[in-house]
Coordinates of C-alpha atoms in Angstrom, one line a residue:
M1 CA 15.2 1.3 -3.4
P2 CA 14.9 -0.8 -6.7
E3 CA 13.9 -3.8 -7.1
R4 CA 16.1 -6.7 -7.5
K5 CA 15.3 -7.5 -11.1
D6 CA 17.4 -10.7 -11.0
S7 CA 14.9 -12.4 -8.5
G8 CA 11.5 -10.8 -8.9
R9 CA 11.5 -10.0 -5.1
G10 CA 11.7 -6.2 -5.3
T11 CA 11.0 -3.9 -2.1
W12 CA 8.5 -1.5 -1.1
G13 CA 9.6 1.9 -2.7
S14 CA 8.7 3.8 1.2
K15 CA 6.6 3.1 4.1
I16 CA 3.4 4.8 3.0
A17 CA 3.4 2.3 -0.2
F18 CA 3.9 -0.7 2.6
I19 CA 0.6 0.8 4.4
L20 CA -1.6 1.2 1.6
A21 CA -0.9 -2.3 0.5
A22 CA -1.1 -4.0 3.7
A23 CA -4.3 -2.0 4.6
G24 CA -5.8 -2.5 1.0
S25 CA -5.1 -6.1 2.0
A26 CA -6.5 -6.1 5.0
I27 CA -9.3 -4.0 3.3
G28 CA -11.3 -6.6 1.7
L29 CA -14.0 -8.0 1.4
G30 CA -13.5 -9.2 5.0
S31 CA -14.5 -5.5 6.0
L32 CA -17.4 -4.8 3.6
W33 CA -18.9 -8.4 2.9
R34 CA -18.1 -10.6 5.5
F35 CA -18.1 -8.5 8.4
P36 CA -21.5 -7.0 7.6
I37 CA -22.8 -10.0 7.9
M38 CA -21.6 -10.9 11.4
V39 CA -22.5 -8.4 12.9
G40 CA -26.3 -9.6 11.8
R41 CA -25.7 -12.3 13.2
M42 CA -23.9 -12.2 16.3
G43 CA -25.8 -9.6 17.9
G44 CA -25.1 -6.2 16.3
A45 CA -22.9 -4.0 18.7
V46 CA -22.2 -6.8 21.0
Y47 CA -20.4 -8.0 17.9
V48 CA -18.8 -4.9 16.7
F49 CA -17.1 -3.9 20.7
A50 CA -16.0 -7.9 20.6
Y51 CA -14.5 -7.3 16.6
I52 CA -12.4 -4.3 18.2
L53 CA -11.2 -6.3 21.4
A54 CA -9.6 -9.2 19.2
V55 CA -7.9 -6.3 16.6
F56 CA -6.1 -4.6 19.4
F57 CA -5.1 -7.6 22.0
I58 CA -4.7 -9.9 19.1
G59 CA -4.7 -8.7 15.6
F60 CA -2.1 -6.2 16.4
T61 CA 0.4 -8.8 18.7
E62 CA 0.0 -11.7 15.8
M63 CA 0.3 -8.5 13.1
L64 CA 3.4 -7.2 14.7
A65 CA 5.0 -11.0 15.2
E66 CA 4.6 -11.9 11.6
L67 CA 6.1 -8.7 10.5
A68 CA 9.0 -9.0 12.6
I69 CA 9.8 -12.7 11.1
G70 CA 9.0 -11.2 7.9
R71 CA 11.6 -8.0 8.0
H72 CA 14.3 -9.9 9.7
T73 CA 14.7 -13.3 6.9
Q74 CA 12.9 -11.2 4.2
K75 CA 11.5 -14.5 2.9
N76 CA 8.0 -16.0 2.5
P77 CA 6.8 -17.7 5.0
V78 CA 8.3 -21.2 4.3
G79 CA 11.8 -19.8 3.6
A80 CA 11.4 -17.2 7.1
F81 CA 10.8 -20.4 9.2
E82 CA 13.0 -22.4 8.0
A83 CA 15.7 -19.4 8.1
I84 CA 15.4 -19.3 11.9
R85 CA 15.2 -22.5 12.4
P86 CA 16.6 -24.7 10.3
R87 CA 16.0 -28.5 9.6
S88 CA 13.7 -28.2 12.7
G89 CA 10.2 -28.8 10.6
W90 CA 8.6 -25.4 11.7
K91 CA 8.7 -24.6 7.9
Y92 CA 5.8 -26.8 7.6
L93 CA 3.9 -24.3 9.2
G94 CA 4.8 -21.9 6.1
Y95 CA 3.7 -24.6 3.6
A96 CA -0.1 -24.6 5.4
G97 CA 0.2 -20.7 5.2
V98 CA 1.1 -21.2 1.3
V99 CA -2.4 -23.6 1.3
T100 CA -4.3 -21.7 3.2
T101 CA -3.8 -18.6 1.0
I102 CA -4.6 -20.1 -2.5
A103 CA -7.3 -21.9 -0.8
I104 CA -9.2 -18.9 0.5
L105 CA -8.2 -17.3 -3.1
S106 CA -10.3 -19.5 -4.7
Y107 CA -13.4 -19.3 -3.1
Y108 CA -13.1 -15.5 -1.8
A109 CA -12.4 -14.4 -5.5
V110 CA -16.0 -16.3 -6.9
V111 CA -17.3 -13.4 -4.3
A112 CA -15.1 -10.4 -6.2
G113 CA -16.5 -11.5 -9.6
W114 CA -20.0 -11.4 -8.2
A115 CA -19.0 -7.3 -8.0
F116 CA -17.4 -7.4 -10.9
G117 CA -21.2 -9.1 -12.6
Y118 CA -23.2 -6.5 -10.6
L119 CA -21.3 -3.5 -11.5
Y120 CA -21.7 -4.2 -15.2
K121 CA -25.7 -5.6 -14.1
T122 CA -25.3 -1.7 -13.2
I123 CA -24.2 0.1 -15.3
F124 CA -26.3 -1.5 -18.4
G125 CA -29.7 -0.2 -16.0
L126 CA -30.7 -4.1 -15.7
F127 CA -32.1 -3.3 -12.3
R128 CA -34.7 -0.8 -13.0
N129 CA -38.4 -1.6 -11.7
I130 CA -36.8 -4.3 -9.4
T131 CA -38.2 -5.6 -5.6
W132 CA -37.0 -6.9 -3.0
E133 CA -38.7 -10.5 -4.2
S134 CA -37.3 -10.2 -8.1
S135 CA -33.6 -8.9 -6.7
A136 CA -33.7 -12.1 -4.7
A137 CA -34.5 -13.8 -7.8
L138 CA -32.0 -12.1 -9.9
F139 CA -29.7 -13.3 -7.5
N140 CA -30.3 -16.8 -7.3
R141 CA -30.5 -16.7 -11.1
F142 CA -26.9 -15.0 -11.8
V143 CA -25.3 -17.8 -9.3
A144 CA -26.8 -20.6 -10.7
N145 CA -25.5 -19.4 -13.9
P146 CA -22.3 -21.7 -13.9
W147 CA -21.5 -19.6 -17.2
E148 CA -21.9 -16.2 -15.8
S149 CA -20.6 -16.9 -12.9
L150 CA -17.3 -18.7 -14.2
F151 CA -16.7 -15.9 -16.5
C152 CA -16.8 -13.1 -13.3
F153 CA -14.2 -15.3 -11.5
L154 CA -12.0 -15.6 -14.6
V155 CA -12.2 -11.5 -15.1
V156 CA -11.1 -11.3 -11.4
M157 CA -8.4 -13.7 -11.9
G158 CA -7.4 -12.6 -14.6
I159 CA -7.0 -8.9 -13.3
T160 CA -4.7 -10.1 -10.5
T161 CA -2.5 -12.3 -12.1
Y162 CA -1.5 -9.5 -14.0
I163 CA -1.0 -7.1 -11.4
I164 CA 0.9 -9.5 -9.4
S165 CA 3.1 -10.8 -12.6
R166 CA 4.0 -6.8 -12.4
G167 CA 6.5 -6.9 -9.4
V168 CA 6.3 -5.5 -6.0
Q169 CA 7.0 -1.5 -6.6
S170 CA 5.4 -2.3 -10.9
G171 CA 2.6 -4.4 -9.4
I172 CA 1.2 -4.5 -6.2
E173 CA 2.7 -0.6 -5.0
R174 CA 1.5 1.1 -7.6
F175 CA -1.7 -0.3 -8.1
A176 CA -2.1 0.6 -3.9
K177 CA -1.2 3.8 -4.6
I178 CA -3.9 4.7 -6.8
L179 CA -7.0 2.7 -5.3
M180 CA -6.6 2.8 -1.7
P181 CA -7.1 6.7 -1.7
I182 CA -9.9 5.9 -4.2
L183 CA -11.4 3.3 -1.9
F184 CA -11.3 5.4 1.3
I185 CA -12.7 8.6 -0.2
L186 CA -15.8 6.1 -1.9
M187 CA -16.3 5.3 1.8
I188 CA -16.4 8.0 3.5
F189 CA -18.8 9.8 0.4
L190 CA -20.7 6.6 0.7
A191 CA -21.2 6.4 4.8
L192 CA -22.6 10.6 4.6
R193 CA -25.7 9.5 2.0
A194 CA -26.0 6.6 3.6
L195 CA -26.9 8.2 6.7
T196 CA -29.0 11.0 5.3
L197 CA -31.6 9.1 3.9
P198 CA -34.7 8.9 5.0
G199 CA -35.6 6.3 8.0
A200 CA -32.0 5.7 8.2
S201 CA -32.1 6.0 12.0
R202 CA -33.3 2.2 12.2
G203 CA -30.6 1.0 10.6
V204 CA -28.2 3.0 12.4
T205 CA -30.6 1.3 16.1
F206 CA -29.9 -1.7 14.1
Y207 CA -26.2 -2.1 13.7
L208 CA -25.2 -0.3 16.9
K209 CA -27.5 -2.1 19.6
P210 CA -26.6 -4.7 21.4
E211 CA -28.7 -8.0 21.5
L212 CA -27.5 -8.7 24.7
S213 CA -28.8 -12.5 24.9
K214 CA -26.2 -13.3 22.2
I215 CA -23.1 -12.1 24.1
D216 CA -21.1 -15.6 24.6
V217 CA -18.6 -17.2 23.8
K218 CA -19.3 -18.3 19.7
V219 CA -19.4 -14.8 19.3
L220 CA -16.1 -13.6 20.5
F221 CA -14.5 -16.7 18.5
F222 CA -16.3 -15.4 15.4
A223 CA -14.6 -11.9 16.4
I224 CA -11.4 -13.1 16.6
G225 CA -12.0 -15.2 13.6
Q226 CA -13.2 -12.4 11.9
A227 CA -10.0 -10.0 12.8
F228 CA -7.9 -12.9 11.6
Y229 CA -9.6 -12.9 8.1
S230 CA -9.9 -8.8 7.9
L231 CA -6.5 -8.3 8.9
S232 CA -5.2 -11.3 6.3
L233 CA -3.4 -13.0 9.5
G234 CA -2.4 -16.7 10.2
M235 CA -1.4 -17.2 6.5
G236 CA 1.8 -15.8 6.0
I237 CA 0.5 -12.6 4.3
M238 CA 1.9 -10.5 6.6
I239 CA 5.4 -12.5 6.5
T240 CA 5.7 -12.0 2.8
Y241 CA 4.9 -8.6 2.6
G242 CA 7.1 -7.6 5.9
S243 CA 9.7 -9.1 3.9
Y244 CA 9.8 -6.7 1.4
I245 CA 10.0 -3.7 4.2
S246 CA 13.6 -2.2 4.6
R247 CA 15.6 -2.8 8.1
G248 CA 15.2 1.2 9.1
E249 CA 11.1 1.2 8.7
N250 CA 8.9 1.6 12.4
L251 CA 6.8 -1.8 12.3
V252 CA 4.5 -0.9 15.0
S253 CA 3.0 2.2 13.7
S254 CA 2.7 0.8 10.8
A255 CA 0.9 -2.0 12.2
G256 CA -1.2 0.3 14.1
W257 CA -2.3 2.2 11.3
V258 CA -3.2 -1.0 9.1
C259 CA -5.4 -2.2 11.9
F260 CA -6.9 1.3 13.2
S261 CA -7.5 1.7 8.7
T262 CA -9.2 -1.8 8.9
T263 CA -11.3 -1.4 11.8
L264 CA -12.2 1.9 10.7
V265 CA -13.4 0.8 7.3
A266 CA -15.1 -2.2 8.4
F267 CA -17.4 -0.1 11.1
L268 CA -18.0 2.2 7.9
A269 CA -19.2 -0.5 5.8
G270 CA -21.6 -1.1 8.6
I271 CA -22.9 2.6 8.5
I272 CA -23.1 2.2 4.5
I273 CA -25.1 -1.0 4.5
Y274 CA -27.9 -1.3 7.5
P275 CA -29.2 2.1 7.3
T276 CA -28.9 1.9 3.3
L277 CA -31.2 -1.6 3.4
F278 CA -33.5 -0.2 6.3
A279 CA -34.2 3.1 4.4
T280 CA -35.2 0.9 1.1
P281 CA -38.7 0.5 0.1
D282 CA -40.0 -2.8 0.0
L283 CA -37.7 -4.1 2.7
T284 CA -39.0 -4.5 5.8
P285 CA -37.0 -5.8 9.1
E286 CA -39.2 -9.0 9.1
K287 CA -38.0 -10.0 5.0
F288 CA -34.3 -8.8 6.3
E289 CA -31.7 -11.7 6.8
P290 CA -28.3 -11.6 7.2
S291 CA -26.9 -14.0 4.3
L292 CA -24.2 -14.5 1.9
G293 CA -25.8 -12.5 -0.5
L294 CA -26.8 -9.7 1.4
M295 CA -25.7 -6.8 -0.4
F296 CA -26.4 -8.4 -4.3
Q297 CA -29.9 -8.4 -2.8
T298 CA -30.4 -5.1 -1.4
I299 CA -28.2 -2.6 -3.2
P300 CA -30.3 -3.5 -6.4
L301 CA -33.0 -1.8 -4.7
V302 CA -31.2 1.4 -3.8
I303 CA -30.7 2.0 -7.1
A304 CA -34.1 1.5 -8.1
K305 CA -36.1 2.6 -5.3
L306 CA -33.9 5.8 -4.2
P307 CA -33.1 9.4 -5.3
G308 CA -29.7 9.3 -6.7
G309 CA -29.8 5.3 -6.8
F310 CA -28.1 4.9 -9.8
L311 CA -25.1 6.4 -8.5
F312 CA -25.2 5.2 -5.2
G313 CA -25.3 1.9 -6.9
F314 CA -22.7 2.3 -9.2
L315 CA -20.2 3.7 -6.6
F316 CA -20.7 1.0 -4.2
F317 CA -19.4 -2.1 -6.8
I318 CA -16.5 -0.1 -7.7
L319 CA -16.3 0.1 -3.9
L320 CA -16.5 -3.7 -3.6
Q321 CA -14.3 -4.5 -6.8
V322 CA -11.9 -1.8 -5.6
A323 CA -11.7 -3.8 -2.0
A324 CA -11.8 -7.3 -3.8
L325 CA -9.0 -6.8 -5.9
T326 CA -6.3 -5.5 -3.4
S327 CA -7.1 -8.6 -1.1
T328 CA -6.8 -11.0 -4.1
V329 CA -3.7 -9.2 -5.3
S330 CA -2.2 -10.2 -1.4
L331 CA -3.2 -13.7 -1.2
L332 CA -1.6 -14.4 -4.6
E333 CA 1.5 -12.9 -3.5
V334 CA 2.1 -15.3 -1.0
P335 CA 2.6 -18.9 -3.0
V336 CA 4.4 -16.8 -5.8
A337 CA 6.6 -15.4 -3.2
F338 CA 7.5 -19.3 -2.2
L339 CA 8.3 -19.8 -5.8
I340 CA 10.4 -17.2 -6.9
D341 CA 12.1 -17.5 -3.7
E342 CA 12.3 -21.6 -3.2
H343 CA 12.3 -22.9 -6.5
K344 CA 13.7 -19.6 -8.4
W345 CA 10.6 -19.5 -10.8
S346 CA 10.5 -16.0 -12.5
R347 CA 7.6 -13.8 -11.0
P348 CA 5.1 -13.6 -14.3
K349 CA 5.7 -17.5 -14.8
A350 CA 4.8 -18.1 -11.2
A351 CA 2.1 -15.8 -11.1
L352 CA 0.3 -17.4 -14.5
F353 CA 0.6 -21.0 -12.8
L354 CA -1.0 -20.2 -9.4
G355 CA -3.4 -17.9 -11.2
G356 CA -4.8 -20.8 -12.9
L357 CA -4.2 -22.7 -10.3
S358 CA -6.3 -20.8 -8.4
F359 CA -9.4 -20.3 -10.9
L360 CA -9.6 -23.8 -11.2
L361 CA -9.5 -24.8 -7.1
G362 CA -12.0 -22.3 -7.0
I363 CA -14.6 -24.0 -9.5
P364 CA -16.7 -25.9 -7.3
S365 CA -17.0 -22.8 -4.9
A366 CA -18.4 -20.8 -8.0
L367 CA -20.7 -23.5 -8.5
S368 CA -21.6 -24.3 -4.8
V369 CA -24.2 -21.8 -4.6
G370 CA -26.6 -22.9 -6.9
A371 CA -25.6 -24.0 -10.4
S372 CA -24.5 -27.6 -9.0
T373 CA -27.3 -29.2 -6.3
A374 CA -24.7 -31.7 -4.8
L375 CA -22.2 -29.0 -4.2
T376 CA -24.8 -26.2 -2.8
R377 CA -26.3 -29.4 -0.5
F378 CA -23.4 -30.1 0.9
G379 CA -22.3 -26.3 1.9
F380 CA -19.5 -26.7 0.1
F381 CA -18.9 -22.6 -0.1
N382 CA -19.7 -21.9 3.8
K383 CA -17.7 -25.1 4.8
M384 CA -14.1 -23.4 3.1
D385 CA -14.8 -20.5 4.9
L386 CA -15.3 -22.4 8.2
I387 CA -12.3 -24.7 7.6
F388 CA -9.6 -22.0 5.9
G389 CA -11.2 -18.8 6.6
N390 CA -11.9 -18.9 10.5
I391 CA -10.4 -22.2 11.8
L392 CA -6.8 -22.7 10.0
L393 CA -6.0 -18.8 10.2
A394 CA -6.0 -19.1 14.0
V395 CA -4.2 -22.6 13.8
G396 CA -1.6 -20.1 11.7
G397 CA -1.9 -17.5 14.0
L398 CA -1.0 -19.7 17.0
G399 CA 1.5 -21.2 15.6
V400 CA 3.5 -18.3 14.8
L401 CA 2.9 -17.4 18.3
I402 CA 4.2 -20.4 19.5
F403 CA 7.2 -20.5 16.7
L404 CA 8.6 -16.5 18.2
V405 CA 8.2 -17.4 21.8
Y406 CA 9.8 -20.7 22.1
F407 CA 12.2 -21.1 19.0
W408 CA 13.3 -18.0 17.7
G409 CA 12.7 -15.9 21.3
I410 CA 11.0 -12.9 22.3
K411 CA 14.3 -10.7 22.9
P412 CA 15.3 -11.1 18.7
A413 CA 12.0 -10.4 17.8
L414 CA 11.8 -6.9 19.7
E415 CA 15.4 -6.1 18.6
E416 CA 14.3 -6.6 15.5
I417 CA 10.5 -4.6 15.9
R418 CA 13.4 -1.6 17.9
A419 CA 14.9 -1.6 14.6
G420 CA 12.7 1.5 13.6
C421 CA 11.4 1.9 16.5
P422 CA 13.7 2.3 19.9
R423 CA 10.8 3.8 22.3
F424 CA 8.4 1.0 22.0
R425 CA 5.8 2.3 24.6
L426 CA 3.8 -0.9 24.5
E427 CA 6.5 -3.5 24.9
P428 CA 5.1 -4.6 27.6
L429 CA 1.4 -5.3 27.1
W430 CA 2.6 -6.8 23.4
V431 CA 5.2 -8.7 25.3
F432 CA 2.3 -10.0 27.9
N433 CA 0.2 -11.1 24.9
V434 CA 2.2 -12.4 22.7
R435 CA 3.1 -15.1 25.7
F436 CA 0.2 -15.2 27.6
L437 CA -3.0 -13.7 25.9
A438 CA -3.0 -13.8 22.4
P439 CA -2.1 -17.8 22.4
L440 CA -4.4 -18.7 25.1
A441 CA -7.1 -17.1 23.5
I442 CA -6.8 -18.6 20.5
L443 CA -6.4 -21.9 21.8
I444 CA -9.3 -22.1 23.9
L445 CA -11.6 -20.9 21.6
L446 CA -10.0 -23.2 18.7
I447 CA -10.8 -26.2 21.3
F448 CA -14.7 -24.2 21.8
I449 CA -14.9 -24.6 17.7
K450 CA -13.7 -27.9 17.5
T451 CA -16.8 -28.5 20.1
I452 CA -19.3 -26.9 18.7
T453 CA -18.3 -28.2 15.1
G454 CA -17.7 -32.0 15.6

């Protein structure tokens, strides 16, 4: 179906285009950067198992709900809630989603900028003869240098803004069709290479051995938060992407493929990261601590110390950059779609304005990892991630479920889902989850996180 040039809105050209774009949104730094860190902090296989459960019971339920709302209304989050329940105040949940995407983009693109910075450092051979201590010092100098950090951040935002300005089929879809297959090929190659490294078994053990002492509700909360973060839920991305889907497409299989591919990539990310870390000379378990700069401090050691390290490191940072861009594109698309739908802005104008705004809002995050003493002490970056990357995603997801069950209705939602899937075999389970399990789990865990954060 051709794009509607008059509105700048557009539609997906095919089902595979949507799956690749949605998977690209989901498979980002949340899977490649954030997930391995959380595994290291939260008990290894205990967290992996909790994450898989969260994706299946909570993530899939939420994604299908958001896609159904988006396709039914053919609008952005604000317009979608208003279209179903006019003048009811539910549009403000959509506004919250728009704000959340901008906030997450503002710090997420900072880390994407680090990937760009380390890619050019790899190309120019700046990691020769590096040690664990000098690698950590190099990362600290990099993030503490405001000009270098902001330049890399600006490059990422510039590329993202350009892609979004091109539209759905000419920009997002074409970008996803090229880069997502590259991402999957790189993931498989790097995972196989990591497993053949000497001493890789120590990393696999660290990754997959459960630390039973860490089993508690906190692990489950962060697993659900990670599922929302990785699957791009609770902030309007899937409502927006769903609005570009034609009515005859199968939402169930599309959501299933996105959830499966995201979980697979997150799992493979751990297979790449941990065997590589523990196979690297100079890195002992005593030195290892999952942290914000985990990959950026360790991959340079791979480049310097292991056979074929340059190729491994080069491909890894290419992978990281591709994954980051597929997500920054989806984050920027939500507020852009809002301005196009609700305020009749042209796509290029909306993309340029919001890309610039996101860059300005991201400057404190870019400076809070070492460049600004006050922001670093305050923990600005981590607080942004906790508030927007965990709490507000869960709040947004809970709001969507409440809206669907009590203000739109299970029956019309199922009619929308069945439009492309007449035999929805998981219907009883989905109805139970959307009515009871998913909202109850999110509500309990939101109460819990409020308690532990004061």
